[in-house]
Short mmCIF file of C-alpha atoms and ligand atoms in Angstrom, two decimals:
data_model
loop_
_atom_site.label_atom_id
_atom_site.label_comp_id
_atom_site.label_asym_id
_atom_site.label_seq_id
_atom_site.Cartn_x
_atom_site.Cartn_y
_atom_site.Cartn_z
CA MET A 15 0.02 -0.10 0.01
CA SER A 16 1.23 3.25 -1.12
CA SER A 17 1.93 6.06 1.88
CA LYS A 18 -0.62 8.22 0.31
CA SER A 19 -3.74 6.00 1.16
CA LYS A 20 -6.49 7.84 2.62
CA TYR A 21 -8.16 5.20 4.82
CA ASN A 22 -11.45 6.42 6.91
CA LYS A 23 -9.67 7.25 9.79
CA ASN A 24 -12.94 7.82 12.13
CA VAL A 25 -14.70 5.19 11.47
CA VAL A 26 -11.56 2.45 11.48
CA ILE A 27 -11.44 4.07 15.19
CA VAL A 28 -14.50 4.11 15.98
CA ILE A 29 -14.60 0.16 15.20
CA ALA A 30 -11.52 -0.64 17.09
CA SER A 31 -12.63 1.22 20.20
CA ILE A 32 -15.67 -0.57 20.38
CA ALA A 33 -14.04 -4.11 19.74
CA ALA A 34 -11.29 -3.20 22.26
CA THR A 35 -13.56 -2.97 25.11
CA GLY A 36 -12.91 -6.73 24.93
CA GLY A 37 -9.60 -5.64 26.04
CA LEU A 38 -10.74 -3.55 29.24
CA LEU A 39 -12.67 -6.20 30.20
CA PHE A 40 -9.99 -8.67 30.26
CA GLY A 41 -7.97 -6.50 32.59
CA PHE A 42 -10.53 -5.45 34.61
CA ASP A 43 -11.79 -9.49 35.16
CA THR A 44 -8.51 -10.52 35.85
CA GLY A 45 -7.40 -7.57 38.43
CA VAL A 46 -10.64 -6.96 39.95
CA ILE A 47 -10.32 -10.50 42.10
CA SER A 48 -7.06 -9.03 43.77
CA GLY A 49 -9.18 -6.54 45.72
CA ALA A 50 -12.07 -8.16 46.47
CA ILE A 51 -10.70 -11.15 47.78
CA PRO A 52 -9.50 -9.77 51.86
CA PHE A 53 -13.56 -9.76 51.87
CA LEU A 54 -14.62 -12.74 50.28
CA GLN A 55 -12.36 -14.55 52.32
CA ASP A 56 -13.57 -13.44 55.53
CA TYR A 57 -17.53 -13.55 54.12
CA PHE A 58 -17.00 -16.84 52.84
CA VAL A 59 -14.72 -17.75 55.89
CA LEU A 60 -12.23 -19.31 53.29
CA THR A 61 -8.99 -21.29 53.59
CA ASP A 62 -6.12 -19.74 51.46
CA SER A 63 -5.87 -22.80 48.97
CA GLN A 64 -9.67 -22.12 48.57
CA VAL A 65 -8.86 -18.79 47.66
CA GLU A 66 -6.15 -20.12 45.70
CA ASN A 67 -8.80 -22.01 43.54
CA ILE A 68 -10.98 -19.22 42.87
CA THR A 69 -8.23 -17.17 41.37
CA ALA A 70 -6.65 -20.17 39.45
CA LEU A 71 -10.37 -21.45 38.37
CA GLY A 72 -10.86 -17.98 36.25
CA LEU A 73 -7.38 -18.51 34.74
CA ILE A 74 -8.34 -22.15 33.73
CA GLY A 75 -11.28 -21.07 32.08
CA ALA A 76 -9.20 -18.47 30.14
CA VAL A 77 -6.96 -21.53 28.71
CA VAL A 78 -9.95 -23.34 28.03
CA GLY A 79 -11.91 -20.78 26.50
CA ALA A 80 -8.70 -20.24 24.24
CA LEU A 81 -8.31 -23.69 23.49
CA PHE A 82 -11.65 -24.70 22.24
CA THR A 83 -12.54 -21.60 20.23
CA GLY A 84 -9.82 -20.87 17.81
CA ARG A 85 -11.28 -22.99 15.00
CA ILE A 86 -15.10 -21.69 15.71
CA THR A 87 -13.99 -17.86 15.00
CA ASP A 88 -12.81 -19.20 11.77
CA TYR A 89 -16.17 -21.27 10.69
CA LEU A 90 -18.53 -18.94 12.66
CA GLY A 91 -16.51 -15.90 12.06
CA ARG A 92 -14.99 -13.15 14.61
CA LYS A 93 -18.04 -10.90 15.12
CA LYS A 94 -20.41 -13.78 16.59
CA VAL A 95 -17.53 -15.18 18.50
CA ILE A 96 -16.77 -12.02 20.18
CA LEU A 97 -20.96 -11.17 20.93
CA ALA A 98 -20.87 -14.51 22.50
CA SER A 99 -17.91 -13.63 24.76
CA ALA A 100 -19.76 -10.47 25.31
CA PHE A 101 -23.06 -11.98 26.64
CA VAL A 102 -20.77 -14.38 28.90
CA PHE A 103 -18.65 -11.19 30.55
CA ALA A 104 -21.89 -9.75 31.51
CA THR A 105 -23.82 -12.59 32.58
CA GLY A 106 -20.79 -14.00 34.48
CA ALA A 107 -20.23 -10.60 36.33
CA VAL A 108 -23.98 -10.78 37.33
CA TRP A 109 -23.56 -14.30 38.47
CA THR A 110 -20.15 -13.81 40.11
CA GLY A 111 -21.25 -10.85 42.18
CA LEU A 112 -24.26 -12.47 43.40
CA ALA A 113 -22.84 -15.80 44.02
CA PRO A 114 -24.54 -17.33 47.05
CA THR A 115 -22.01 -20.31 48.08
CA VAL A 116 -18.40 -20.57 47.49
CA ASN A 117 -18.99 -23.53 44.95
CA GLN A 118 -21.08 -21.13 42.63
CA LEU A 119 -18.43 -18.37 43.03
CA MET A 120 -15.81 -20.82 41.82
CA ILE A 121 -18.09 -21.85 38.97
CA SER A 122 -18.98 -18.61 37.65
CA ARG A 123 -15.29 -17.40 37.61
CA PHE A 124 -14.51 -20.61 35.61
CA TYR A 125 -17.55 -19.22 33.58
CA LEU A 126 -15.72 -15.65 33.40
CA GLY A 127 -12.82 -16.94 32.66
CA LEU A 128 -13.91 -18.83 29.30
CA ALA A 129 -14.72 -15.03 27.90
CA ILE A 130 -11.65 -13.76 29.12
CA GLY A 131 -9.66 -16.33 27.00
CA VAL A 132 -11.70 -16.15 24.21
CA SER A 133 -11.76 -12.08 23.42
CA SER A 134 -8.26 -12.50 24.56
CA PHE A 135 -7.23 -13.75 20.69
CA ALA A 136 -10.74 -12.74 18.93
CA VAL A 137 -10.40 -9.05 19.81
CA PRO A 138 -7.09 -8.36 18.50
CA LEU A 139 -7.77 -10.78 15.48
CA TYR A 140 -11.12 -8.79 14.55
CA ILE A 141 -9.04 -5.39 14.87
CA SER A 142 -6.04 -6.72 12.95
CA GLU A 143 -7.97 -7.69 9.79
CA ILE A 144 -10.29 -5.15 9.78
CA SER A 145 -7.33 -2.45 10.08
CA PRO A 146 -5.78 -0.53 7.00
CA THR A 147 -2.24 -1.75 7.13
CA LYS A 148 -0.33 1.64 7.91
CA ILE A 149 -1.78 1.64 10.87
CA ARG A 150 -2.64 -1.89 12.24
CA GLY A 151 -0.10 -2.20 14.95
CA THR A 152 -1.56 1.32 16.46
CA LEU A 153 -5.06 -0.15 16.36
CA VAL A 154 -4.22 -3.84 17.72
CA SER A 155 -2.44 -1.63 20.30
CA MET A 156 -5.38 -0.04 21.29
CA PHE A 157 -6.44 -3.74 22.68
CA GLN A 158 -3.64 -3.21 25.13
CA LEU A 159 -4.31 0.05 26.04
CA LEU A 160 -7.57 -1.39 27.12
CA ILE A 161 -6.43 -4.20 28.99
CA THR A 162 -3.86 -1.64 31.05
CA VAL A 163 -6.89 0.75 31.21
CA GLY A 164 -9.04 -2.26 32.59
CA ILE A 165 -6.54 -3.47 35.59
CA LEU A 166 -6.35 0.04 36.53
CA SER A 167 -10.46 0.69 36.64
CA ALA A 168 -10.27 -2.85 38.73
CA TYR A 169 -7.94 -1.41 41.05
CA LEU A 170 -9.90 1.84 41.08
CA SER A 171 -13.33 0.18 41.77
CA ASP A 172 -11.85 -2.18 44.46
CA ASN A 173 -10.48 0.64 46.39
CA ALA A 174 -13.98 2.36 45.83
CA PHE A 175 -16.00 -0.08 47.03
CA ALA A 176 -13.58 -1.63 49.77
CA ASP A 177 -15.59 -0.78 53.24
CA ASN A 178 -14.50 -2.93 56.27
CA ASN A 179 -17.90 -2.63 57.82
CA ASN A 180 -19.44 -4.31 55.11
CA LEU A 181 -18.21 -8.08 54.25
CA GLU A 182 -20.26 -8.20 51.14
CA CYS A 183 -18.68 -5.36 49.39
CA TRP A 184 -16.88 -7.37 46.87
CA ARG A 185 -20.39 -7.76 45.31
CA PRO A 186 -20.58 -4.56 43.79
CA MET A 187 -16.61 -4.87 42.86
CA LEU A 188 -17.63 -7.53 40.57
CA TRP A 189 -20.97 -6.21 38.89
CA VAL A 190 -18.94 -3.14 37.71
CA GLY A 191 -17.90 -5.74 34.85
CA VAL A 192 -21.31 -5.58 33.48
CA ILE A 193 -21.19 -1.77 32.15
CA PRO A 194 -18.17 -2.61 29.56
CA ALA A 195 -19.65 -5.52 28.85
CA ALA A 196 -22.78 -3.93 27.79
CA VAL A 197 -20.98 -1.78 25.77
CA LEU A 198 -19.14 -4.06 23.82
CA PHE A 199 -22.58 -6.40 23.34
CA ILE A 200 -24.61 -3.34 21.83
CA GLY A 201 -21.48 -1.71 20.12
CA MET A 202 -20.21 -5.27 18.52
CA PHE A 203 -23.93 -5.74 17.50
CA PHE A 204 -23.44 -2.90 14.70
CA LEU A 205 -19.67 -3.76 13.34
CA PRO A 206 -19.36 -5.56 10.42
CA GLU A 207 -17.57 -8.80 10.12
CA THR A 208 -13.93 -8.51 8.54
CA PRO A 209 -13.54 -8.38 5.13
CA ARG A 210 -10.67 -11.12 5.16
CA TRP A 211 -12.93 -13.78 7.08
CA LEU A 212 -15.93 -12.80 4.49
CA MET A 213 -13.62 -13.39 1.64
CA SER A 214 -12.64 -16.93 2.87
CA LYS A 215 -16.41 -17.64 3.09
CA GLY A 216 -16.43 -16.70 -0.66
CA ARG A 217 -18.58 -13.69 0.39
CA GLU A 218 -16.91 -11.04 -2.05
CA GLU A 219 -19.59 -8.56 -2.23
CA GLU A 220 -19.68 -7.95 1.44
CA ALA A 221 -16.19 -8.12 2.06
CA LYS A 222 -15.81 -5.09 -0.78
CA LYS A 223 -18.61 -3.12 1.10
CA VAL A 224 -17.21 -3.35 4.42
CA LEU A 225 -13.34 -2.73 2.69
CA SER A 226 -14.61 0.49 1.11
CA ARG A 227 -16.13 1.69 4.38
CA ILE A 228 -12.63 1.50 5.75
CA GLU A 229 -9.79 1.74 3.07
CA ASP A 230 -8.87 4.38 0.63
CA PRO A 231 -11.17 3.54 -2.35
CA GLU A 232 -7.93 3.36 -4.45
CA PHE A 233 -7.16 0.15 -2.87
CA VAL A 234 -10.10 -1.98 -2.03
CA ASP A 235 -10.04 -4.00 -5.41
CA ALA A 236 -6.06 -4.71 -4.85
CA SER A 237 -6.68 -5.75 -1.38
CA ILE A 238 -9.44 -7.99 -2.61
CA ALA A 239 -7.44 -9.36 -5.21
CA GLY A 240 -4.69 -10.10 -2.65
CA MET A 241 -7.18 -11.76 -0.59
CA LYS A 242 -8.18 -14.05 -3.39
CA SER A 243 -5.14 -15.36 -4.38
CA ASP A 244 -4.14 -16.17 -1.21
CA MET A 245 -7.59 -18.04 -0.68
CA ALA A 246 -6.88 -19.68 -3.71
CA ILE A 247 -3.74 -21.34 -2.40
CA ASP A 248 -5.32 -22.01 0.60
CA ALA A 249 -8.21 -23.62 -0.63
CA SER A 250 -5.41 -26.46 -1.93
CA GLN A 251 -4.26 -27.17 1.46
CA GLU A 252 -5.36 -29.14 4.72
CA GLY A 253 -7.13 -26.81 6.49
CA PHE A 254 -6.59 -26.44 9.95
CA ARG A 255 -3.77 -28.74 10.16
CA GLU A 256 -1.59 -27.00 7.73
CA ILE A 257 -0.89 -24.67 11.14
CA PHE A 258 1.79 -27.73 11.78
CA LYS A 259 3.43 -27.72 8.33
CA PRO A 260 7.12 -26.70 8.08
CA TRP A 261 6.13 -23.28 6.15
CA LEU A 262 4.02 -22.24 9.07
CA ARG A 263 6.89 -23.53 11.84
CA ASN A 264 8.19 -19.71 12.31
CA ALA A 265 4.99 -18.17 12.44
CA LEU A 266 4.06 -21.05 15.42
CA ILE A 267 7.57 -20.15 17.18
CA ILE A 268 6.82 -16.51 17.18
CA ALA A 269 3.42 -16.70 18.38
CA VAL A 270 4.44 -19.41 21.47
CA GLY A 271 7.67 -17.60 21.86
CA ILE A 272 6.38 -13.78 22.27
CA MET A 273 4.11 -14.90 24.64
CA PHE A 274 6.79 -17.05 26.43
CA PHE A 275 8.77 -13.76 26.94
CA GLN A 276 5.95 -11.67 27.61
CA GLN A 277 5.04 -13.69 30.82
CA PHE A 278 8.40 -14.84 31.77
CA VAL A 279 10.14 -11.50 32.55
CA GLY A 280 7.32 -11.73 35.37
CA ILE A 281 4.90 -8.83 34.66
CA ASN A 282 2.31 -10.55 36.32
CA THR A 283 4.23 -10.90 39.54
CA VAL A 284 4.32 -7.19 39.68
CA ILE A 285 0.88 -6.35 38.36
CA TYR A 286 -1.15 -9.31 40.87
CA TYR A 287 1.45 -8.70 43.71
CA SER A 288 2.57 -5.60 43.63
CA PRO A 289 1.06 -4.23 47.11
CA LYS A 290 2.69 -7.51 48.71
CA ILE A 291 6.25 -6.51 46.71
CA PHE A 292 5.96 -2.97 48.09
CA LEU A 293 5.17 -4.38 51.98
CA ALA A 294 8.26 -6.57 51.60
CA ALA A 295 10.45 -3.61 50.27
CA GLY A 296 9.72 -1.80 53.72
CA PHE A 297 6.60 0.27 53.05
CA GLU A 298 4.49 -0.05 56.19
CA GLY A 299 0.60 -0.75 55.96
CA ALA A 300 -1.72 -1.99 53.67
CA GLU A 301 -2.91 1.22 52.43
CA ALA A 302 0.38 2.66 51.61
CA ALA A 303 1.39 -0.35 49.61
CA ILE A 304 -2.05 -0.59 47.97
CA ALA A 305 -1.97 2.93 46.58
CA ALA A 306 1.75 2.71 45.45
CA SER A 307 0.08 -0.22 43.46
CA VAL A 308 -2.33 2.41 41.75
CA ILE A 309 1.07 4.19 40.41
CA VAL A 310 1.94 1.00 38.66
CA GLY A 311 -1.67 0.86 36.85
CA VAL A 312 -0.93 4.51 36.04
CA VAL A 313 2.64 4.13 34.60
CA ASN A 314 1.33 1.35 32.68
CA VAL A 315 -1.64 2.93 30.73
CA LEU A 316 0.46 5.91 30.17
CA PHE A 317 3.21 4.17 28.80
CA THR A 318 0.80 2.15 26.30
CA ILE A 319 -0.55 5.40 25.21
CA VAL A 320 3.37 6.00 24.04
CA SER A 321 3.52 2.91 22.23
CA LEU A 322 0.51 3.81 20.21
CA PHE A 323 2.24 6.59 18.81
CA ILE A 324 5.17 4.48 18.12
CA ILE A 325 4.74 0.99 17.26
CA ASP A 326 3.61 1.87 13.79
CA LYS A 327 6.74 4.33 13.20
CA LEU A 328 9.93 2.68 15.00
CA GLY A 329 8.16 -0.82 13.97
CA ARG A 330 8.09 -3.92 15.88
CA ARG A 331 11.59 -5.03 16.11
CA LYS A 332 13.37 -1.78 17.32
CA LEU A 333 10.50 -1.64 20.09
CA TYR A 334 11.37 -5.14 20.95
CA PHE A 335 14.98 -4.57 21.57
CA ILE A 336 14.46 -0.73 23.36
CA GLY A 337 11.78 -2.37 25.57
CA VAL A 338 13.64 -5.65 26.42
CA THR A 339 16.67 -4.30 27.08
CA GLY A 340 15.17 -2.01 29.38
CA ILE A 341 13.29 -4.90 31.36
CA PHE A 342 16.41 -6.52 31.50
CA PHE A 343 18.37 -3.79 33.53
CA ALA A 344 15.31 -2.73 35.37
CA LEU A 345 15.27 -6.31 36.68
CA ILE A 346 18.43 -6.57 37.71
CA CYS A 347 17.72 -3.44 39.56
CA MET A 348 14.58 -4.57 41.39
CA GLY A 349 16.84 -7.61 42.50
CA LEU A 350 19.33 -5.02 43.76
CA GLY A 351 16.38 -3.00 45.02
CA PHE A 352 15.27 -5.91 47.71
CA MET A 353 18.99 -6.55 48.73
CA LEU A 354 19.71 -2.68 49.66
CA PRO A 355 18.35 -1.92 53.05
CA GLY A 356 16.93 1.43 53.95
CA ALA A 357 17.07 3.84 51.23
CA GLY A 358 16.58 0.39 48.83
CA LYS A 359 12.78 0.95 49.05
CA TRP A 360 12.74 4.01 46.69
CA PHE A 361 15.39 2.61 44.49
CA LEU A 362 12.98 -0.50 44.09
CA VAL A 363 9.86 1.55 43.27
CA ILE A 364 11.95 3.59 40.97
CA SER A 365 12.92 0.35 39.44
CA MET A 366 9.87 -1.43 39.37
CA LEU A 367 8.52 1.89 37.43
CA VAL A 368 10.59 2.01 34.83
CA TYR A 369 10.05 -1.58 34.36
CA ILE A 370 6.16 -1.31 33.66
CA ALA A 371 7.10 1.48 31.54
CA PHE A 372 9.50 -0.51 29.14
CA PHE A 373 6.89 -3.58 29.63
CA ALA A 374 3.92 -1.45 28.36
CA ILE A 375 5.89 0.01 24.96
CA SER A 376 7.12 -3.37 24.26
CA LEU A 377 6.39 -6.65 25.02
CA GLY A 378 2.79 -5.82 26.31
CA PRO A 379 1.17 -5.09 23.02
CA LEU A 380 4.06 -6.60 20.57
CA GLY A 381 2.56 -9.93 22.05
CA TRP A 382 -1.06 -9.34 21.03
CA VAL A 383 0.11 -7.46 17.55
CA LEU A 384 2.30 -10.34 16.58
CA ILE A 385 -0.30 -13.31 17.34
CA THR A 386 -2.73 -11.80 14.60
CA GLU A 387 -0.15 -10.81 11.98
CA VAL A 388 1.82 -13.87 11.41
CA PHE A 389 -0.66 -16.64 10.30
CA PRO A 390 -2.73 -16.83 7.31
CA THR A 391 -6.34 -15.99 6.95
CA ARG A 392 -7.56 -19.56 6.84
CA VAL A 393 -5.73 -20.55 9.97
CA ARG A 394 -5.68 -16.97 11.74
CA GLY A 395 -8.14 -17.69 14.18
CA LEU A 396 -6.43 -20.86 15.04
CA GLY A 397 -3.21 -19.52 15.28
CA SER A 398 -3.89 -16.53 17.38
CA SER A 399 -5.82 -18.90 19.83
CA ILE A 400 -2.63 -20.84 20.03
CA GLY A 401 -0.79 -17.61 20.81
CA SER A 402 -3.64 -16.55 23.59
CA LEU A 403 -3.36 -20.17 25.22
CA SER A 404 -0.27 -19.93 25.24
CA ASN A 405 -0.06 -16.62 26.84
CA TRP A 406 -2.89 -18.04 29.50
CA GLY A 407 -0.34 -21.09 29.81
CA PHE A 408 2.70 -19.29 30.91
CA ASN A 409 0.88 -16.43 32.70
CA THR A 410 -0.71 -19.06 34.99
CA LEU A 411 2.68 -20.99 35.43
CA VAL A 412 4.71 -17.98 36.42
CA VAL A 413 2.23 -16.48 39.00
CA TRP A 414 1.89 -19.96 40.57
CA THR A 415 5.73 -20.68 40.72
CA PHE A 416 6.60 -17.09 42.11
CA TYR A 417 6.70 -17.65 45.79
CA LYS A 418 7.85 -21.40 45.17
CA MET A 419 10.83 -20.09 43.24
CA ALA A 420 11.78 -17.50 45.98
CA ASN A 421 11.69 -20.38 48.57
CA ALA A 422 13.79 -22.24 47.03
CA ILE A 423 16.44 -19.85 46.96
CA GLY A 424 15.69 -19.30 50.76
CA ASN A 425 16.31 -23.29 51.53
CA ALA A 426 19.19 -22.96 49.37
CA LYS A 427 20.60 -20.10 51.92
CA ASP A 428 19.02 -22.16 55.22
CA VAL A 429 16.74 -19.59 55.83
CA VAL A 430 14.55 -20.13 58.56
CA VAL A 431 10.81 -18.68 58.51
CA PRO A 432 9.15 -18.14 61.90
CA GLU A 433 5.64 -18.82 62.43
CA GLY A 434 3.40 -15.87 61.76
CA LYS A 435 6.39 -13.95 59.30
CA ASP A 436 6.70 -14.18 55.59
CA LEU A 437 9.86 -15.26 53.58
CA SER A 438 9.57 -11.73 52.17
CA GLU A 439 10.07 -10.36 55.61
CA VAL A 440 12.96 -12.62 56.45
CA CYS A 441 14.59 -12.59 53.49
CA PRO A 442 13.97 -10.15 50.80
CA SER A 443 16.87 -11.04 49.27
CA CYS A 444 15.00 -14.43 48.18
CA VAL A 445 12.23 -12.76 46.48
CA GLY A 446 14.93 -10.34 44.85
CA GLY A 447 16.53 -13.14 43.77
CA VAL A 448 13.61 -14.32 41.56
CA PHE A 449 13.67 -11.21 39.44
CA TRP A 450 17.53 -11.80 38.80
CA ILE A 451 15.96 -15.25 37.34
CA PHE A 452 13.42 -13.02 35.40
CA ALA A 453 16.27 -10.92 33.99
CA SER A 454 18.04 -14.00 33.06
CA VAL A 455 15.15 -14.59 30.92
CA ALA A 456 14.85 -11.13 29.48
CA LEU A 457 18.50 -11.84 28.23
CA ILE A 458 17.54 -14.79 26.43
CA GLY A 459 14.52 -13.20 25.02
CA LEU A 460 17.43 -10.47 23.22
CA VAL A 461 19.09 -13.47 21.89
CA TRP A 462 15.46 -15.12 20.75
CA GLY A 463 14.29 -11.96 19.31
CA TYR A 464 17.22 -11.34 17.14
CA PHE A 465 16.57 -14.66 15.08
CA TYR A 466 12.33 -14.57 15.11
CA ILE A 467 10.86 -11.03 15.95
CA PRO A 468 9.47 -10.38 12.33
CA GLU A 469 9.51 -6.53 11.24
CA THR A 470 5.48 -6.38 10.09
CA LYS A 471 5.41 -2.64 10.20
CA GLY A 472 3.62 -1.32 7.17
CA ILE A 473 3.45 -4.84 5.58
CA SER A 474 0.34 -6.52 4.48
CA LEU A 475 -1.19 -9.54 5.86
CA GLU A 476 -1.07 -11.00 2.41
CA LYS A 477 2.75 -10.26 2.16
CA ILE A 478 3.44 -11.89 5.54
CA GLU A 479 1.91 -14.76 4.43
CA GLU A 480 4.08 -14.98 0.74
CA HIS A 481 6.95 -14.31 3.06
CA TRP A 482 6.97 -17.97 4.73
CA ARG A 483 5.89 -19.43 1.64
CA LYS A 484 8.93 -18.51 0.07
CA GLY A 485 10.40 -20.31 3.21
CA GLY A 486 11.56 -16.59 4.42
CA LYS A 487 13.42 -15.90 7.68
CA PRO A 488 11.41 -14.03 10.15
CA ARG A 489 14.04 -11.25 10.57
CA ASP A 490 14.45 -10.54 6.96
CA LEU A 491 10.44 -10.15 6.20
CA SER A 492 10.92 -5.99 5.53
CA LYS A 493 13.93 -6.57 3.51
C1 BGC B 190 -0.32 -9.20 29.44
C2 BGC B 190 -0.73 -9.78 30.95
C3 BGC B 190 -0.44 -8.26 31.60
C4 BGC B 190 -0.87 -6.94 30.86
C5 BGC B 190 -0.17 -5.99 31.83
C6 BGC B 190 -0.59 -8.06 28.95
O1 BGC B 190 -0.23 -7.88 27.54
O2 BGC B 190 -0.46 -10.20 28.58
O3 BGC B 190 -0.87 -10.81 31.27
O4 BGC B 190 -1.34 -8.33 32.72
O5 BGC B 190 -0.28 -6.89 29.59
O6 BGC B 190 -0.61 -4.58 30.89
#
């Protein structure tokens, strides 16, 4: 596409914003539970392991949702699947908030988790397929932006409803999720299917109509022709099994790999446990620690906005290397922050914010952008769902092993934790050591990225497919 192309900016932005509400739900529903837990726990009189089950069931729901619906989005279309997920988000928010028993709470969190898993790949996929090539990265990054806005609104909603005199205050915290779900459902109802999916079903006239609402009229026919020729080649192939063929091996490695590094640099230990980390670093009292976590949420949103402006200018590779290098140094400093006494706590807070900023401009948006870009149309739904599935799987693994890793370091140092104390109080450096493990993952990520991060900036989805067919290497994509 030439640089002179005049796409219909306003229509495209409206479409992307509505669809990206799916990101807000993803962020809100994963984040909201952290503030609800202390109240839930007292209300239902739960043990720690029951609490862990409630949290884990939401994540398992997401894994299942991503696992079983990839092919459905290829059959039924992107729009119907997003509509269905909005319905599950809305009813799930009502149900979790009403849950009369702990079992119902667990089942309803699982149900809600299904929607999180589905929307986390169907929404970026939808946006990617409906965006003009030139601003595709920016628009898919809006999904990431709304994830971060969702996390921040969850922190704020938790703060607003938290009431020590009312053990049922967790119910309204969860109900707030109905609002974005309704916006997504109603908005999506009026949005079109993506031109690429319509073409894959032979609905050329409709595809043209949608495309002419968003693309520069000059490019409509060329885009349709590009899609057609890809479809013709795709049709001669073996359906969904195609994704495991050698020519798509790099696409698969990129989708799973980017999510591996996105999660294994430890982002969610900071997002989910930041109040605890602040306490371990020497902050006094839960209130100060919770307030400090709101700052984490704000920095996350602000730097994701920065990424919107640079992703289609700097390109994916540069952003990746700048971001992961920053993440590496910030993680080293975070580890040090735990080890230094006294002044260490400010050093820790500042390095944690620097870490979040670098994540927000790089691995955060890039994960979701790349999984929608690297697969050919016919298996794009399936491919993105594999990326999303990896995201949830790795996320669960990291969050679940964080304290175990700290404990292992403690054991190696023969640290004894007296009853009633936390490992982090007795041995902050054991927690700090985990951040050095994450730092070494970032270092490996830099080497991996050199070989596997493709420069997809300004390259049409059809061209990317062609590159794989010719056996091209990821790092040569834009050459
Ligand atoms: C990640 C989430 C993370 C969020 C933080 C997303 O890209 O997939 O796991 O919580 O970024 O902003």
